[in-house]
Amino acid sequence: MGFDAKPKYVTFDMNGTLIKFSINDTMREVLGDRLPAEVADDYLRICKAYRIDECTGAYQPFHQVVARSMERTSRKLGLEYREEDARAVYETIPTWGPYPGVTEALNRLAEEVPLVIITNSDTAHAERLAENLKAPFEVVISAEEMGIYKPRLGAFDYMLDKLGVTPDELVHVSASPMYDHRSAASSPSSSASRAPDA
């Protein structure tokens, strides 16, 4: 996509794009020796699939997404599920920090164009994680605020409405093909473009 003028906003996915999304490491740490080495990789892969699945139905708070995905995975693999494990994983999320170089790059970019976050985090976590980035964001939009998760198309429609822009007036940045790229490109209100090999 080309721009004849500077975009009005640069919008970002946060977790996994700006913030190092460490949920797999956190689950390994929380579960400890109750996650056998021979099934650990399968557990993490299946749990990710269930997290995505939990985000595509009716909205539920992210702590429930974490809990339900861990519960379903444990049941599938015949492992013990404990609510306190899911709570511990969820409560670790706001401690995560940015990838190297992200804070500096965001601050340079913010001198030229307003920055926005659209995230699948709950509002409280979104605010804490945005603070961890140590960069100025004009707006932080959480899944809790939207009442919907990416990759649901309504998330991007909500963002455009809130910002009062059309798709060609912003640039969206994300490292997530599953949660952002496909949805942003598929949205009826989107004019997103993809790299030739995407």
PDB file of N, CA and C in Angstrom, residues 17-51:
ATOM      1  N   THR A  17       4.370  -8.668  19.106  1.00  0.00           N
ATOM      2  CA  THR A  17       4.888  -7.702  18.137  1.00  0.00           C
ATOM      3  C   THR A  17       5.824  -6.719  18.826  1.00  0.00           C
ATOM      4  N   LEU A  18       5.340  -6.071  19.865  1.00  0.00           N
ATOM      5  CA  LEU A  18       6.148  -5.125  20.644  1.00  0.00           C
ATOM      6  C   LEU A  18       6.627  -5.754  21.951  1.00  0.00           C
ATOM      7  N   ILE A  19       5.713  -6.444  22.616  1.00  0.00           N
ATOM      8  CA  ILE A  19       6.002  -7.118  23.885  1.00  0.00           C
ATOM      9  C   ILE A  19       6.366  -8.568  23.595  1.00  0.00           C
ATOM     10  N   LYS A  20       7.429  -9.041  24.231  1.00  0.00           N
ATOM     11  CA  LYS A  20       7.802 -10.452  24.081  1.00  0.00           C
ATOM     12  C   LYS A  20       6.746 -11.295  24.788  1.00  0.00           C
ATOM     13  N   PHE A  21       5.913 -11.961  23.988  1.00  0.00           N
ATOM     14  CA  PHE A  21       4.794 -12.751  24.513  1.00  0.00           C
ATOM     15  C   PHE A  21       5.353 -14.070  25.035  1.00  0.00           C
ATOM     16  N   SER A  22       5.553 -14.151  26.341  1.00  0.00           N
ATOM     17  CA  SER A  22       6.286 -15.256  26.964  1.00  0.00           C
ATOM     18  C   SER A  22       5.374 -16.286  27.601  1.00  0.00           C
ATOM     19  N   ILE A  23       4.192 -16.499  27.054  1.00  0.00           N
ATOM     20  CA  ILE A  23       3.232 -17.384  27.710  1.00  0.00           C
ATOM     21  C   ILE A  23       3.712 -18.831  27.743  1.00  0.00           C
ATOM     22  N   ASN A  24       4.420 -19.284  26.706  1.00  0.00           N
ATOM     23  CA  ASN A  24       4.921 -20.662  26.730  1.00  0.00           C
ATOM     24  C   ASN A  24       5.951 -20.857  27.833  1.00  0.00           C
ATOM     25  N   ASP A  25       6.892 -19.931  27.940  1.00  0.00           N
ATOM     26  CA  ASP A  25       7.892 -20.013  29.014  1.00  0.00           C
ATOM     27  C   ASP A  25       7.215 -19.953  30.375  1.00  0.00           C
ATOM     28  N   THR A  26       6.212 -19.099  30.496  1.00  0.00           N
ATOM     29  CA  THR A  26       5.498 -18.957  31.768  1.00  0.00           C
ATOM     30  C   THR A  26       4.766 -20.244  32.127  1.00  0.00           C
ATOM     31  N   MET A  27       4.105 -20.864  31.144  1.00  0.00           N
ATOM     32  CA  MET A  27       3.405 -22.122  31.430  1.00  0.00           C
ATOM     33  C   MET A  27       4.386 -23.214  31.839  1.00  0.00           C
ATOM     34  N   ARG A  28       5.525 -23.295  31.160  1.00  0.00           N
ATOM     35  CA  ARG A  28       6.536 -24.287  31.549  1.00  0.00           C
ATOM     36  C   ARG A  28       6.970 -24.061  32.996  1.00  0.00           C
ATOM     37  N   GLU A  29       7.189 -22.800  33.339  1.00  0.00           N
ATOM     38  CA  GLU A  29       7.649 -22.472  34.688  1.00  0.00           C
ATOM     39  C   GLU A  29       6.576 -22.780  35.731  1.00  0.00           C
ATOM     40  N   VAL A  30       5.347 -22.384  35.468  1.00  0.00           N
ATOM     41  CA  VAL A  30       4.255 -22.591  36.427  1.00  0.00           C
ATOM     42  C   VAL A  30       3.951 -24.077  36.607  1.00  0.00           C
ATOM     43  N   LEU A  31       3.911 -24.811  35.508  1.00  0.00           N
ATOM     44  CA  LEU A  31       3.559 -26.232  35.583  1.00  0.00           C
ATOM     45  C   LEU A  31       4.711 -27.095  36.084  1.00  0.00           C
ATOM     46  N   GLY A  32       5.933 -26.643  35.849  1.00  0.00           N
ATOM     47  CA  GLY A  32       7.101 -27.358  36.370  1.00  0.00           C
ATOM     48  C   GLY A  32       7.119 -28.819  35.962  1.00  0.00           C
ATOM     49  N   ASP A  33       7.396 -29.699  36.925  1.00  0.00           N
ATOM     50  CA  ASP A  33       7.520 -31.124  36.606  1.00  0.00           C
ATOM     51  C   ASP A  33       6.169 -31.802  36.397  1.00  0.00           C
ATOM     52  N   ARG A  34       5.073 -31.055  36.553  1.00  0.00           N
ATOM     53  CA  ARG A  34       3.752 -31.606  36.226  1.00  0.00           C
ATOM     54  C   ARG A  34       3.476 -31.550  34.722  1.00  0.00           C
ATOM     55  N   LEU A  35       4.390 -30.916  33.967  1.00  0.00           N
ATOM     56  CA  LEU A  35       4.316 -30.926  32.507  1.00  0.00           C
ATOM     57  C   LEU A  35       5.454 -31.812  32.013  1.00  0.00           C
ATOM     58  N   PRO A  36       5.180 -33.095  31.763  1.00  0.00           N
ATOM     59  CA  PRO A  36       6.242 -34.024  31.362  1.00  0.00           C
ATOM     60  C   PRO A  36       6.938 -33.564  30.083  1.00  0.00           C
ATOM     61  N   ALA A  37       8.244 -33.719  30.047  1.00  0.00           N
ATOM     62  CA  ALA A  37       9.043 -33.264  28.909  1.00  0.00           C
ATOM     63  C   ALA A  37       8.556 -33.863  27.598  1.00  0.00           C
ATOM     64  N   GLU A  38       8.087 -35.114  27.646  1.00  0.00           N
ATOM     65  CA  GLU A  38       7.701 -35.789  26.400  1.00  0.00           C
ATOM     66  C   GLU A  38       6.407 -35.238  25.796  1.00  0.00           C
ATOM     67  N   VAL A  39       5.625 -34.495  26.555  1.00  0.00           N
ATOM     68  CA  VAL A  39       4.392 -33.911  25.997  1.00  0.00           C
ATOM     69  C   VAL A  39       4.401 -32.381  26.029  1.00  0.00           C
ATOM     70  N   ALA A  40       5.481 -31.782  26.526  1.00  0.00           N
ATOM     71  CA  ALA A  40       5.510 -30.326  26.714  1.00  0.00           C
ATOM     72  C   ALA A  40       5.279 -29.567  25.412  1.00  0.00           C
ATOM     73  N   ASP A  41       5.964 -29.960  24.342  1.00  0.00           N
ATOM     74  CA  ASP A  41       5.795 -29.249  23.069  1.00  0.00           C
ATOM     75  C   ASP A  41       4.369 -29.386  22.547  1.00  0.00           C
ATOM     76  N   ASP A  42       3.797 -30.592  22.665  1.00  0.00           N
ATOM     77  CA  ASP A  42       2.409 -30.796  22.245  1.00  0.00           C
ATOM     78  C   ASP A  42       1.461 -29.955  23.094  1.00  0.00           C
ATOM     79  N   TYR A  43       1.711 -29.913  24.402  1.00  0.00           N
ATOM     80  CA  TYR A  43       0.863 -29.131  25.305  1.00  0.00           C
ATOM     81  C   TYR A  43       0.825 -27.670  24.856  1.00  0.00           C
ATOM     82  N   LEU A  44       1.994 -27.091  24.600  1.00  0.00           N
ATOM     83  CA  LEU A  44       2.063 -25.676  24.232  1.00  0.00           C
ATOM     84  C   LEU A  44       1.410 -25.420  22.876  1.00  0.00           C
ATOM     85  N   ARG A  45       1.602 -26.322  21.932  1.00  0.00           N
ATOM     86  CA  ARG A  45       1.003 -26.174  20.599  1.00  0.00           C
ATOM     87  C   ARG A  45      -0.520 -26.267  20.678  1.00  0.00           C
ATOM     88  N   ILE A  46      -1.017 -27.261  21.400  1.00  0.00           N
ATOM     89  CA  ILE A  46      -2.462 -27.453  21.527  1.00  0.00           C
ATOM     90  C   ILE A  46      -3.087 -26.298  22.304  1.00  0.00           C
ATOM     91  N   CYS A  47      -2.401 -25.853  23.353  1.00  0.00           N
ATOM     92  CA  CYS A  47      -2.926 -24.756  24.170  1.00  0.00           C
ATOM     93  C   CYS A  47      -3.053 -23.474  23.339  1.00  0.00           C
ATOM     94  N   LYS A  48      -2.088 -23.229  22.465  1.00  0.00           N
ATOM     95  CA  LYS A  48      -2.170 -22.059  21.587  1.00  0.00           C
ATOM     96  C   LYS A  48      -3.396 -22.161  20.678  1.00  0.00           C
ATOM     97  N   ALA A  49      -3.614 -23.351  20.117  1.00  0.00           N
ATOM     98  CA  ALA A  49      -4.776 -23.544  19.241  1.00  0.00           C
ATOM     99  C   ALA A  49      -6.076 -23.305  20.006  1.00  0.00           C
ATOM    100  N   TYR A  50      -6.139 -23.781  21.242  1.00  0.00           N
ATOM    101  CA  TYR A  50      -7.343 -23.568  22.044  1.00  0.00           C
ATOM    102  C   TYR A  50      -7.503 -22.099  22.440  1.00  0.00           C
ATOM    103  N   ARG A  51      -6.396 -21.378  22.680  1.00  0.00           N
ATOM    104  CA  ARG A  51      -6.504 -19.937  22.972  1.00  0.00           C
ATOM    105  C   ARG A  51      -7.133 -19.209  21.795  1.00  0.00           C
TER     106      ARG A  51
END
